[in-house]
Each structure stands twice: as C-alpha cells, then as structure tokens.
mmCIF file of C-alpha atoms and ligand atoms in Angstrom:
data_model
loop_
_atom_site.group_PDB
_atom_site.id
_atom_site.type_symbol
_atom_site.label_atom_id
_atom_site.label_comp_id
_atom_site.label_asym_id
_atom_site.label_seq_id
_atom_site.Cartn_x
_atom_site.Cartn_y
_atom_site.Cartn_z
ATOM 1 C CA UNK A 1 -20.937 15.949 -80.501
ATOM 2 C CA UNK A 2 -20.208 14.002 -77.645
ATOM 3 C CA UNK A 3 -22.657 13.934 -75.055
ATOM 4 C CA UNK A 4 -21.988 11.572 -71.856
ATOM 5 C CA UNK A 5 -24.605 10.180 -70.602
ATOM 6 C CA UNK A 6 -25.551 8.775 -67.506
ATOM 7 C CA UNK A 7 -25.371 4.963 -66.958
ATOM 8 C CA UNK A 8 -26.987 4.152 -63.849
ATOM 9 C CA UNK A 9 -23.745 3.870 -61.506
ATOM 10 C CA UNK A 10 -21.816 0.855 -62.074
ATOM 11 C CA UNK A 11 -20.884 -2.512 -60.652
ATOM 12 C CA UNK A 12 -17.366 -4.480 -60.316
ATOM 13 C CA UNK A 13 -18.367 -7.581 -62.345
ATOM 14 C CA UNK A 14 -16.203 -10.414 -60.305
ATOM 15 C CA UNK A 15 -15.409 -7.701 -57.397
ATOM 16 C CA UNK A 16 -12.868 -6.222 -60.352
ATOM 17 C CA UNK A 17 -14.553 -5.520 -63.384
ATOM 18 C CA UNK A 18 -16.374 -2.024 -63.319
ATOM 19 C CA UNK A 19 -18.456 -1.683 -65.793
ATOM 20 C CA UNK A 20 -21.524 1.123 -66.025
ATOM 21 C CA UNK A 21 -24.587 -0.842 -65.381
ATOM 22 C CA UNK A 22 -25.984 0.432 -68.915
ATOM 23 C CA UNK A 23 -24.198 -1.884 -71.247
ATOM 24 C CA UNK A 24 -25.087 -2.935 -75.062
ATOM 25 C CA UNK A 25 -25.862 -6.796 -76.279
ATOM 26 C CA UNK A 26 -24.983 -7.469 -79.814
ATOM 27 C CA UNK A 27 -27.552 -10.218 -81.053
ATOM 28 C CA UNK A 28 -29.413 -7.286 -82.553
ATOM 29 C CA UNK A 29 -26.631 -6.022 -84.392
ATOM 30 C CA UNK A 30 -26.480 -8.525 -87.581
ATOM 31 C CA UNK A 31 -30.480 -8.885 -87.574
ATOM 32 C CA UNK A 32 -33.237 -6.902 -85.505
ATOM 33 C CA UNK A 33 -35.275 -10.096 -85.557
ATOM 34 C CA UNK A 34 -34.651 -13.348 -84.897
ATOM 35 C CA UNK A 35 -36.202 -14.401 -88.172
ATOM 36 C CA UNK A 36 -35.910 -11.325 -90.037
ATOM 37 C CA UNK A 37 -32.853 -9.943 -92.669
ATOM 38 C CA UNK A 38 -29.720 -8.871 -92.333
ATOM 39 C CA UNK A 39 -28.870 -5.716 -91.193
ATOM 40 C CA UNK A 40 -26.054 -3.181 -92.692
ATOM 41 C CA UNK A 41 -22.521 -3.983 -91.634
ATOM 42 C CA UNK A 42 -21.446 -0.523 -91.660
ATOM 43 C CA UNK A 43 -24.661 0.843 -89.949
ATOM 44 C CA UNK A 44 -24.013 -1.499 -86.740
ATOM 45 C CA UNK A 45 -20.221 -0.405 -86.740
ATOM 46 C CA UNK A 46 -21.454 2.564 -86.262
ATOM 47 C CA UNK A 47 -23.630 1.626 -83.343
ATOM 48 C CA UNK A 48 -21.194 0.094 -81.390
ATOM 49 C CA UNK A 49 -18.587 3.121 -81.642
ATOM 50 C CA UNK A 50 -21.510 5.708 -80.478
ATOM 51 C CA UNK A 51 -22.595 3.225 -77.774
ATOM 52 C CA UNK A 52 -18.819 2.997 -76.379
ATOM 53 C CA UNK A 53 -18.400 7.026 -76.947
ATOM 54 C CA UNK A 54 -21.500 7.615 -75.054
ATOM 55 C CA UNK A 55 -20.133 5.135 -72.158
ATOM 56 C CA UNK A 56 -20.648 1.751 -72.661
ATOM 57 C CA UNK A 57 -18.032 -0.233 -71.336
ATOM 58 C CA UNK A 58 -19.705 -3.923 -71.423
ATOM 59 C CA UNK A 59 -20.469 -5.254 -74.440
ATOM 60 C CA UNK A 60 -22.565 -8.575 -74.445
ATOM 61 C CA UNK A 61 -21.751 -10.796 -77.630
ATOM 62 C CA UNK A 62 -21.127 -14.783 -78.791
ATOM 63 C CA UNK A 63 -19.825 -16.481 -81.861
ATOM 64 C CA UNK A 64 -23.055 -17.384 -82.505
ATOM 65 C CA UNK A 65 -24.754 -14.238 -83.528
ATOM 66 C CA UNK A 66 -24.497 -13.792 -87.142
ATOM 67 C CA UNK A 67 -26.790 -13.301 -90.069
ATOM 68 C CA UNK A 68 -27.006 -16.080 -92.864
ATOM 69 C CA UNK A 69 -25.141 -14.248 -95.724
ATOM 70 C CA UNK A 70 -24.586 -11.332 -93.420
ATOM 71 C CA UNK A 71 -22.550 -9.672 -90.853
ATOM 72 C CA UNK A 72 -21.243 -11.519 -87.614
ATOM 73 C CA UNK A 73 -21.612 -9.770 -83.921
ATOM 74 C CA UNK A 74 -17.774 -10.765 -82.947
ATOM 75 C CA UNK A 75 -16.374 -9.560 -86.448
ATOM 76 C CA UNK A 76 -18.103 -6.225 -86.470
ATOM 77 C CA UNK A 77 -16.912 -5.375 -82.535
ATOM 78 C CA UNK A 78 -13.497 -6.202 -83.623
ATOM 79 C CA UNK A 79 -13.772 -3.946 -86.813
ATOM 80 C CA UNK A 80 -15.426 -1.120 -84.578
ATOM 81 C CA UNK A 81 -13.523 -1.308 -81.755
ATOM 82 C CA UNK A 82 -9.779 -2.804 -81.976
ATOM 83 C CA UNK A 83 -7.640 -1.554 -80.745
ATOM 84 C CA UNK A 84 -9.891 -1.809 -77.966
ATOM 85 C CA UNK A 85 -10.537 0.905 -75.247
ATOM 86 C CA UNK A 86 -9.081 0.034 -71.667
ATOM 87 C CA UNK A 87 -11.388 -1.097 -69.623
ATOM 88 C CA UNK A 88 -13.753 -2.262 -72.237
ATOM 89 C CA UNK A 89 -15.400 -5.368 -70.704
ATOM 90 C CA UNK A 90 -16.785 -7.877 -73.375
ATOM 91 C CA UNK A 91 -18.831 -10.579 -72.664
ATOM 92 C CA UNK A 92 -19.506 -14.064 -74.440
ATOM 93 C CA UNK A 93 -20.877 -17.162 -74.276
ATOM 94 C CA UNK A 94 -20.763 -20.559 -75.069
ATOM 95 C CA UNK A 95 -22.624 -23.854 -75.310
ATOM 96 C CA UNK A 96 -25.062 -23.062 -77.923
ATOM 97 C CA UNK A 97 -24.127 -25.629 -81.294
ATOM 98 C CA UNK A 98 -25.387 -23.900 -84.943
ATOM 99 C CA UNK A 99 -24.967 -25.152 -87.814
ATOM 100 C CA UNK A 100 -24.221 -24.322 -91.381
ATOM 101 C CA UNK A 101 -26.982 -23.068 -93.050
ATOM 102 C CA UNK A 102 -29.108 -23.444 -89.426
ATOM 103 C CA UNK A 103 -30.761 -19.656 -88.522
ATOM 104 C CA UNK A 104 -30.502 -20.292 -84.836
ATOM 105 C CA UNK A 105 -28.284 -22.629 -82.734
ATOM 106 C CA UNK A 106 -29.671 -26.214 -82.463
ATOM 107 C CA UNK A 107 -28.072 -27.947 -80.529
ATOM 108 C CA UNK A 108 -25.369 -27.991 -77.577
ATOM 109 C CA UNK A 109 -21.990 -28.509 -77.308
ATOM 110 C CA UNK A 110 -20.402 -31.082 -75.425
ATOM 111 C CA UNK A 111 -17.714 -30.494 -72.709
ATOM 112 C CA UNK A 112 -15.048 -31.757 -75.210
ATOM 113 C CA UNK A 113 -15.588 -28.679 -77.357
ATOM 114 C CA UNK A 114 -15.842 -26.096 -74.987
ATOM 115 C CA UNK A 115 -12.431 -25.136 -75.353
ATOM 116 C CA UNK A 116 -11.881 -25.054 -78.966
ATOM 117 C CA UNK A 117 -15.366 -22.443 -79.100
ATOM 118 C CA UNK A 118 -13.484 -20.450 -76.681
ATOM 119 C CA UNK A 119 -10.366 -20.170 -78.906
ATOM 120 C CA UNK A 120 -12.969 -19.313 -81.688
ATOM 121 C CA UNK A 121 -13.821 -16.581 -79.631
ATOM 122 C CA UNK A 122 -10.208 -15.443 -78.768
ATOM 123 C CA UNK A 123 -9.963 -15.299 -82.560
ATOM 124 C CA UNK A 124 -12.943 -13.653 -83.778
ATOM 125 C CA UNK A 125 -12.461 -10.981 -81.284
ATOM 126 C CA UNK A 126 -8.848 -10.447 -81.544
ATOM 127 C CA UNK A 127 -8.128 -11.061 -77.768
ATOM 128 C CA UNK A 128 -5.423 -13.003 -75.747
ATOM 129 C CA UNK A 129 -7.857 -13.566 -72.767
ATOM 130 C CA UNK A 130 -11.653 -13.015 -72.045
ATOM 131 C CA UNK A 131 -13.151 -11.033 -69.256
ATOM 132 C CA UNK A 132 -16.546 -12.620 -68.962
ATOM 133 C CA UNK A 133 -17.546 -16.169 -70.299
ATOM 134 C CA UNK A 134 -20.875 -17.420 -69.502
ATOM 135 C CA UNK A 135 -21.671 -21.216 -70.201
ATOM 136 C CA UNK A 136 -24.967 -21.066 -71.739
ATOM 137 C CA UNK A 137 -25.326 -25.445 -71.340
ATOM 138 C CA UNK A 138 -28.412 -25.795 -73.358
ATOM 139 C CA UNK A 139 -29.304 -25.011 -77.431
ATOM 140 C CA UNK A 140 -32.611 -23.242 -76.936
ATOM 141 C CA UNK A 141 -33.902 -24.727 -73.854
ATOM 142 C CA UNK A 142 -31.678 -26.269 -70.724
ATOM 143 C CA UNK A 143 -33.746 -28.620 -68.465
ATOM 144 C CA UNK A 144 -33.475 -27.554 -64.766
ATOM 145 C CA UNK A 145 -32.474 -29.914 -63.201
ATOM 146 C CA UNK A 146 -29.795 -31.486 -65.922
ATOM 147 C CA UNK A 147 -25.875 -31.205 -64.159
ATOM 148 C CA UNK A 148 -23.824 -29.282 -65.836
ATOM 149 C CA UNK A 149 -20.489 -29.838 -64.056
ATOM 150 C CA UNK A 150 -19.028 -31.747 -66.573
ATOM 151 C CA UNK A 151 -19.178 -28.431 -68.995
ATOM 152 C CA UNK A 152 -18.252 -25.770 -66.421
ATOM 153 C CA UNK A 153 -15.528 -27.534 -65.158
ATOM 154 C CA UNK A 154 -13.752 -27.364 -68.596
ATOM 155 C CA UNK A 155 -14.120 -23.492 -68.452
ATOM 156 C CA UNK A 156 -13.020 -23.384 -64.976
ATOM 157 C CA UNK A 157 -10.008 -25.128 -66.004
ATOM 158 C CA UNK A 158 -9.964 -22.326 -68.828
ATOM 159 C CA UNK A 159 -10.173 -19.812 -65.985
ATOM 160 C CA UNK A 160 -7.398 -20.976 -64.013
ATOM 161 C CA UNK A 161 -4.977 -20.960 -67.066
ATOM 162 C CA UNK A 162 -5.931 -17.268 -67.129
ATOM 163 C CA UNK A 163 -7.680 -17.190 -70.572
ATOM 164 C CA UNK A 164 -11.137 -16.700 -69.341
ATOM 165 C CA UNK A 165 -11.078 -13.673 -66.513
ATOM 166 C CA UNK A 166 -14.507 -14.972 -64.838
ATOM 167 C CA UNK A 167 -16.887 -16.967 -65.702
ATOM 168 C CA UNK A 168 -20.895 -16.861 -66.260
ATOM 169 C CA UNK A 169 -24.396 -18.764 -66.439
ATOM 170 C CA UNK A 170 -26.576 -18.825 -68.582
ATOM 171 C CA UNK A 171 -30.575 -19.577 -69.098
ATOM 172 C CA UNK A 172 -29.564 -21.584 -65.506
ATOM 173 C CA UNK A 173 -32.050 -22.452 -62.320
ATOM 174 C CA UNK A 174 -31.037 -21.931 -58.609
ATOM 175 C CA UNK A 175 -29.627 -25.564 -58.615
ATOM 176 C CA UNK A 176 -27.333 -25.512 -61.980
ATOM 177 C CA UNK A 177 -25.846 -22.273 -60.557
ATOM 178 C CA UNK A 178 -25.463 -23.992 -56.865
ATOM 179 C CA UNK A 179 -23.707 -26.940 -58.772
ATOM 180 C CA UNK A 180 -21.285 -24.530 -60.494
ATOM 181 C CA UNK A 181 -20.292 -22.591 -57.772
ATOM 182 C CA UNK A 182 -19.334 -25.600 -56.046
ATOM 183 C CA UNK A 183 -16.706 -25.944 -58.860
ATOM 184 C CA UNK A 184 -15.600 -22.275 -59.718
ATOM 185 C CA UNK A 185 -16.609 -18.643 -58.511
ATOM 186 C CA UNK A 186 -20.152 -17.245 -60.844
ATOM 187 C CA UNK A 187 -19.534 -13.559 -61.702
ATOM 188 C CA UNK A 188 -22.798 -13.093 -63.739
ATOM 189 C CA UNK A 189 -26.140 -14.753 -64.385
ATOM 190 C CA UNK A 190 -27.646 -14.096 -67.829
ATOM 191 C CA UNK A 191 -31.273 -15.025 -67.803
ATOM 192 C CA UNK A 192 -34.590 -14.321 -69.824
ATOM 193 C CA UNK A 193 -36.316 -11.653 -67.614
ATOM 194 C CA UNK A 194 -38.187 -8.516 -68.114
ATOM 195 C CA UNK A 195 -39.033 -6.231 -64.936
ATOM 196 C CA UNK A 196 -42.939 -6.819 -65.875
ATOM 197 C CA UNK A 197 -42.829 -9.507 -64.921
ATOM 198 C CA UNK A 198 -41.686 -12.052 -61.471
ATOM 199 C CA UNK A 199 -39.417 -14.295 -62.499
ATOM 200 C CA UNK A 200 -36.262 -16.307 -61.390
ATOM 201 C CA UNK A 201 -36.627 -14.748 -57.766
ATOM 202 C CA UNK A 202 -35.042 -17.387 -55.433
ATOM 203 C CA UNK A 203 -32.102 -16.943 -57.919
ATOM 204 C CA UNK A 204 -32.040 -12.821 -58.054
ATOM 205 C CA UNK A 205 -32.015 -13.147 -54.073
ATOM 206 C CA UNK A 206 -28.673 -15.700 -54.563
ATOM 207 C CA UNK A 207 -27.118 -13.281 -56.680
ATOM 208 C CA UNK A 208 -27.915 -10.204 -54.535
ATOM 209 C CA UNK A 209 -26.269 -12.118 -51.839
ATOM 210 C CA UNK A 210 -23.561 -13.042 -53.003
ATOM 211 C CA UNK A 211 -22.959 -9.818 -55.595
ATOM 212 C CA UNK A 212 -23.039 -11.853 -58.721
ATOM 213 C CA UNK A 213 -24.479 -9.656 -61.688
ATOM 214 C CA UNK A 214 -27.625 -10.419 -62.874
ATOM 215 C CA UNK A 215 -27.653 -9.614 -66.924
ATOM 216 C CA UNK A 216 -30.961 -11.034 -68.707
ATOM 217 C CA UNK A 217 -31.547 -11.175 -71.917
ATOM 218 C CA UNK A 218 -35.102 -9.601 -73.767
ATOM 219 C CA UNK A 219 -35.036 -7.037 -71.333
ATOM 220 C CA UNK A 220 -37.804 -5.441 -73.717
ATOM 221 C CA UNK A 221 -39.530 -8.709 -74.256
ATOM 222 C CA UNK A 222 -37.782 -10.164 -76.905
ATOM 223 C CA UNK A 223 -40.416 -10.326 -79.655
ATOM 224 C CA UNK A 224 -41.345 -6.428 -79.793
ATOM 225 C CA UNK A 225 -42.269 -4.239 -77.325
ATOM 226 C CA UNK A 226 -44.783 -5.307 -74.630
ATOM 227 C CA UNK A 227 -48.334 -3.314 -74.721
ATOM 228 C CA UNK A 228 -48.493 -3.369 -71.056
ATOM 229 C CA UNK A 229 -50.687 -1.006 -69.980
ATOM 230 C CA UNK A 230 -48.768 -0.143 -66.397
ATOM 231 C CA UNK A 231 -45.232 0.516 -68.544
ATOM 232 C CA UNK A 232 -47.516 2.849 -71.263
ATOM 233 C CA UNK A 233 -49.082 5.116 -67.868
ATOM 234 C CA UNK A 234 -45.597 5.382 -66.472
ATOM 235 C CA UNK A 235 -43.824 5.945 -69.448
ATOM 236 C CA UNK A 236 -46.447 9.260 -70.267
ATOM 237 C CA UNK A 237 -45.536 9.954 -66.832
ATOM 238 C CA UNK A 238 -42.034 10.409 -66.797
ATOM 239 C CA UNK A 239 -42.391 11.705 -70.771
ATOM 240 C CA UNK A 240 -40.119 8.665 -71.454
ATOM 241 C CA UNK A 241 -40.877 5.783 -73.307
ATOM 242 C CA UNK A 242 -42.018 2.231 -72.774
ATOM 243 C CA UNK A 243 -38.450 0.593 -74.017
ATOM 244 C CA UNK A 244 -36.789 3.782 -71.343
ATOM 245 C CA UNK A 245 -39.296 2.322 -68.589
ATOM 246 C CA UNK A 246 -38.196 -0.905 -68.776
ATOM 247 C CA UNK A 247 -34.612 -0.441 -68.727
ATOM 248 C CA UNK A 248 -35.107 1.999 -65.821
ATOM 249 C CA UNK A 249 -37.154 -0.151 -63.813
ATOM 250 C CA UNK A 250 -34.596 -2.910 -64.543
ATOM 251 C CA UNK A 251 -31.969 -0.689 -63.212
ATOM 252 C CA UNK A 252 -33.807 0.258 -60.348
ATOM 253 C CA UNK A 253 -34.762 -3.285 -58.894
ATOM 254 C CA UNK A 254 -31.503 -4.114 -57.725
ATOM 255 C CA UNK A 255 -27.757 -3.194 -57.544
ATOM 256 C CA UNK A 256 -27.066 -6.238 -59.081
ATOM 257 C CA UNK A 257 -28.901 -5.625 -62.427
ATOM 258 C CA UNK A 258 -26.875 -4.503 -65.460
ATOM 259 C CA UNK A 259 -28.795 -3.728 -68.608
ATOM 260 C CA UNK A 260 -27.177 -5.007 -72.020
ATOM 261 C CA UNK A 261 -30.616 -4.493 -74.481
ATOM 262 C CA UNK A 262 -29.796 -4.747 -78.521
ATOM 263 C CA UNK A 263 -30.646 -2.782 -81.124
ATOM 264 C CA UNK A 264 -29.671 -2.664 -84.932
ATOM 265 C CA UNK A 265 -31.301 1.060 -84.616
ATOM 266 C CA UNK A 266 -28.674 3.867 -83.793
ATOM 267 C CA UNK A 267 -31.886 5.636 -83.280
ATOM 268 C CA UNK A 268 -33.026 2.899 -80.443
ATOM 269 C CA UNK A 269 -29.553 3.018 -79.138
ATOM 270 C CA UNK A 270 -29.710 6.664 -78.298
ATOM 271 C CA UNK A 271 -32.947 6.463 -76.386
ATOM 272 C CA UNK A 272 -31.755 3.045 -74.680
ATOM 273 C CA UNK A 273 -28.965 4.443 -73.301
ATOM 274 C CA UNK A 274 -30.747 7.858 -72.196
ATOM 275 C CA UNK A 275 -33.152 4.811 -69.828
ATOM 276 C CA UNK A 276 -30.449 5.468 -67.489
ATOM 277 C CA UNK A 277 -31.547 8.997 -66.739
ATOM 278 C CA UNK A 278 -35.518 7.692 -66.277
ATOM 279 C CA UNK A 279 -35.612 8.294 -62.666
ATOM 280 C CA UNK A 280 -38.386 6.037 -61.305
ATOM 281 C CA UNK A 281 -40.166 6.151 -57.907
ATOM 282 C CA UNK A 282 -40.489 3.261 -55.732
ATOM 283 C CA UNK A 283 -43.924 3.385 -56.338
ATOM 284 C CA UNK A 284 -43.411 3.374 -60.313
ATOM 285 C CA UNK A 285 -41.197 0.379 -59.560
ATOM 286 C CA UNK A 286 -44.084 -1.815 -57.700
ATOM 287 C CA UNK A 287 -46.451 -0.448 -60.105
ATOM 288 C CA UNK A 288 -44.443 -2.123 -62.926
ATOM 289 C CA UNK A 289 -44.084 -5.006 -61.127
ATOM 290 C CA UNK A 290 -47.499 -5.722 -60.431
HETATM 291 N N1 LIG B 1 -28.091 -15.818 -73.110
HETATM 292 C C1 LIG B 1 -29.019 -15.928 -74.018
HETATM 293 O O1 LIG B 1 -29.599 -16.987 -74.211
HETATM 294 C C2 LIG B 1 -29.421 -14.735 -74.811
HETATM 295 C C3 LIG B 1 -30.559 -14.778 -75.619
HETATM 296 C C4 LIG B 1 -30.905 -13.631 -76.297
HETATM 297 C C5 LIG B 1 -30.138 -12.483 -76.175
HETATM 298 N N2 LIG B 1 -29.023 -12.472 -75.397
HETATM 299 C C6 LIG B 1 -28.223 -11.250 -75.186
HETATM 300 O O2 LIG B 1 -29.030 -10.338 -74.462
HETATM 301 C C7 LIG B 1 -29.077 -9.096 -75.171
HETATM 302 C C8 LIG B 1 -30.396 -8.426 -74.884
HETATM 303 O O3 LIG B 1 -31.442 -9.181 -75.461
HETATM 304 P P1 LIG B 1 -32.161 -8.664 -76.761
HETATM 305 O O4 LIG B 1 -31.295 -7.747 -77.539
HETATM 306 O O5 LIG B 1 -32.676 -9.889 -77.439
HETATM 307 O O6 LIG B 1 -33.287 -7.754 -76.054
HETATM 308 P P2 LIG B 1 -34.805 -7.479 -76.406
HETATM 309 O O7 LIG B 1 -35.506 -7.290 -75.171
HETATM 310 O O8 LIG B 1 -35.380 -8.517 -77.294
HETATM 311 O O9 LIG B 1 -34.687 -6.169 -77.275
HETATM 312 C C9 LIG B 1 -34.243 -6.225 -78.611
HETATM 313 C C10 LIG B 1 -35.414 -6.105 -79.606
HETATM 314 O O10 LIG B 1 -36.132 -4.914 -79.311
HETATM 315 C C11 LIG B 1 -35.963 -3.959 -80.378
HETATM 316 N N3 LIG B 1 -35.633 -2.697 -79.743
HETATM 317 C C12 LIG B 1 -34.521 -2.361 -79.036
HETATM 318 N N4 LIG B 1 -34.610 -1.114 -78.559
HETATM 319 C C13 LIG B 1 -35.800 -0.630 -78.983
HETATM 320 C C14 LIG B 1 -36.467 0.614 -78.824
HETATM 321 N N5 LIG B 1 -35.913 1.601 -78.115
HETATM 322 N N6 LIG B 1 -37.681 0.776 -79.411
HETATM 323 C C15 LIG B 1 -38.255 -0.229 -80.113
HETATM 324 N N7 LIG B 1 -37.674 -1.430 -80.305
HETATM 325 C C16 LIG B 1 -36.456 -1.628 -79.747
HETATM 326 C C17 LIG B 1 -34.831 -4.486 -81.235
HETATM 327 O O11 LIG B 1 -35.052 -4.156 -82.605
HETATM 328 P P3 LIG B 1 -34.272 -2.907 -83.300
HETATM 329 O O12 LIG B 1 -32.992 -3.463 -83.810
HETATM 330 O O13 LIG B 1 -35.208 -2.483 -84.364
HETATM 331 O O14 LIG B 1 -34.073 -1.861 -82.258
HETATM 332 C C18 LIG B 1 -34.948 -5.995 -81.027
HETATM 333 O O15 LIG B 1 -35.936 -6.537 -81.867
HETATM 334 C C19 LIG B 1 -28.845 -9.510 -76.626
HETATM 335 O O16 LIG B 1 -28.492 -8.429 -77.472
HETATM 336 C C20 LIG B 1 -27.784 -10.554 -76.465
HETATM 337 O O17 LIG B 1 -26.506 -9.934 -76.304
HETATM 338 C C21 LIG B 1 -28.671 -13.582 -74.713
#
C-alpha cells in the first residue's frame, strides 16, 4: 500500500529545484557502518524505491560510497530508479580521492580531476546533466582556512556548460563558502551537524540569508544514536522516537534545513521518513538545543 507521507514542506534548491525537505542520503545503503559489512544489493533497491514512493524527491549520493566487494550507492539508484521520476533531484559530490582496496576516501582530488569524477558520475548514474554537485575539497578533514577557488572554479566552469545544474559545499567554513560565492552562485551547504548540538552558526545565518540549503550529514550522530537525555524525554513525549526527534527538530530550526539521513534498514527508513509528521513545540526545539 501506498501511504504518502508528509515531508515537512519543501524548498526550491537554487530558487528552482523543489524538493520535499525530507530527502534520503545513500552512504548507508552499501554498508550501515562505516567499518562494518556489506549490505544486500537487492534489500537497498528496495529502499530507495519505497523512499521515492513514499515522497522522496532528493536523493543525496557520490561515487564514492561503495562497499569493498559489495554494492555501490550510484549503481544501485540507477538500478532502482532509471528511468528516473521527473523531478527527482539527486545530489553528489566530489573531491574526496579513494583508492583501490582503501575502505574510506584518503585523499583529495586536485582541480585537474574534477571534471573527469564528474563524468564518472554522469556515467554511474545514467544522466546527461546533474542537478546538485557539491565540492567536498578535503579527504576526511578540509582545513578552514585553505582556498579552494582553484577547485570550484573548475565546476563552475562545469556549471556554465550546463552539465552541473547548481553547485554545492561541502564540510566548508564561513570563509571557503565566501570565497566560492565570489566565483559561482552556492545552492546548498552539506555540513556535519546534529540539532543537539550548536554548530556552524555564523554559516546557518549566511545560508538563511541568502536561501542556500543547509543539508548536513550524521544528522543522527553518525556513529549510532546519541543517548542524550533531552532527545529520550521529548521523544516519550511526542511517543516518537529519538532518530524521529532529531530529524524533526532539524526540520524545525530553519526553512533552510533539508534532512537526507541513511539507512540500510527499510525498517529505519519508514520511521525516518514518518520524522516529518513529529510536530515539535518551540519549546521542544530550545529544549533540544540546550
Ligand atoms: N558530505 C560528507 O562529507 C558526508 C559525510 C557523511 C555522509 N554524507 C551524506 O549524508 C547522509 C546522512 O548522513 P548519515 O547517513 O551518515 O547519517 P547518520 O546520522 O550517521 O545516520 C546513519 C546511521 O544511523 C543509523 N540509522 C539510521 N536511521 C536509524 C533509525 N531510525 N534508528 C536507528 N539507527 C538508524 C544507520 O544505520 P542503519 O543502516 O542500521 O539504519 C547509520 O548507521 C549520508 O547518507 C550521505 O548521503 C555526507
């Protein structure tokens, strides 16, 4: 049966990409765990298909996420999903270097081979364009205060020749995305950030500003769910759960959020996706914030 559920309102991504503000990201979908095993091809096929029939319309992937010996994020949203549904916004990124045999990426790619990770992209996803890049400019870990012009301005270039529709950051501070804007428009932001807890604030109050989404990755903490005892009250509250609560309260901190947690779970997916409906109070909201 399809049920539609509700997914928080939506947001132009760019001023003309609408996408419902409860979206999927597909790390999760070749291995729960950043360390741990593989998870069934078939099993996340069927994830994505119930996450677009339920009405998710922005999917978050990269070339990137794949299992050793295992199934790839890009390959399995192609085999779900193609011919893809209009309007079906899907997101990628690049920057991050891995290499054969490495579990995670290692390493960055320089500006020279921006373009040809792109095409991999194109490829793997079985697109003529892309609606959403984000240069992510570090492996693991960008310094702050380290340019990256040189890298953005090869996917603004990108941009212009219409293959990439907008572009994104990143794992970025206030300054790289000041530096990037001076080169091309910023449609999204895609930071670490969980609503427990303040972070990246002078940037959330540039994107608000300016209406550039705000997208973070670990929403739900990114190593398991937190124990935080403010999340567990409200959660037994609203008879949702802790994962709900933190979605919700994402949701509800600011019209620029979007939402795109991952899940190899069909089970998690359901009750992900049902955060939208978690209608929290202003005062649940501050309480969560701390
Ligand atoms: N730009 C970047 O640098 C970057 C980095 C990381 C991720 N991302 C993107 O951001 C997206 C969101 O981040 P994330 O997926 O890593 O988020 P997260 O906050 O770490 O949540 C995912 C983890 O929580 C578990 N989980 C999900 N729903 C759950 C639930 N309802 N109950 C219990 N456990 C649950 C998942 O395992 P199960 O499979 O068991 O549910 C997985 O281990 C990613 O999917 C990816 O697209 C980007």
């Amino acid at each position: 049966m399809t049920t539609q559920i509700s997914t928080g309102g939506h947001f132009e991504i760019g001023g003309d990409l609408r996408v419902a503000r409860m979206g999927f990201g597909a790390m999760r979908l070749p291995m729960s765990r950043l360390d741990g095993p593989a998870n069934d091809r078939d099993t996340g096929l069927k994830i994505l298909r119930r996450a677009v029939e339920l009405g998710v319309d922005h999917i978050d992937t990269a070339a990137f996420y794949y299992a050793q010996d295992g199934p790839a994020a890009n390959e399995m949203i192609r085999a779900a999903l193609a011919p893809y549904p209009d309007g079906l916004v899907i997101a990628t990124k690049v920057g991050p270097y891995r290499g054969p045999g490495e579990p995670h990426p290692s390493g960055t790619i320089p500006a020279s081979g921006l373009r040809a990770e792109v095409e991999r992209n194109l490829r793997e996803l079985g697109r003529d364009h892309l609606d959403l890049v984000y240069l992510r400019p570090g492996g693991m870990e960008t310094p702050a205060d380290e340019s990256i012009g040189e890298r953005f301005a090869v996917l603004a270039a990108l941009r212009e020749e219409g293959v990439i529709r907008h572009l994104g950051l990143s794992h970025v501070s206030a300054a790289q995305l000041a530096e990037a804007r001076e080169i091309a428009p910023v449609a999204a932001i895609q930071n670490r950030f969980d609503v427990t807890r303040p972070q990246d604030v002078e940037l959330l109050a540039v994107c608000e500003r300016e209406v550039i989404a705000y997208a973070p990755y670990f929403p739900l903490g990114g190593f398991g769910i937190p124990d935080d005892e403010r999340a567990n009250a409200i959660a037994a509250r609203h008879g949702a759960t802790v994962p709900q609560v933190l979605l919700a309260g994402l949701l509800a901190l600011s019209p620029v959020m979007l939402a795109i947690p991952g899940t190899g779970s069909p089970d998690h997916l359901e009750e992900n996706l049902a955060a939208a409906d978690v209608a929290l109070t202003p005062d649940d909201l501050a309480e969560l914030r701390g």
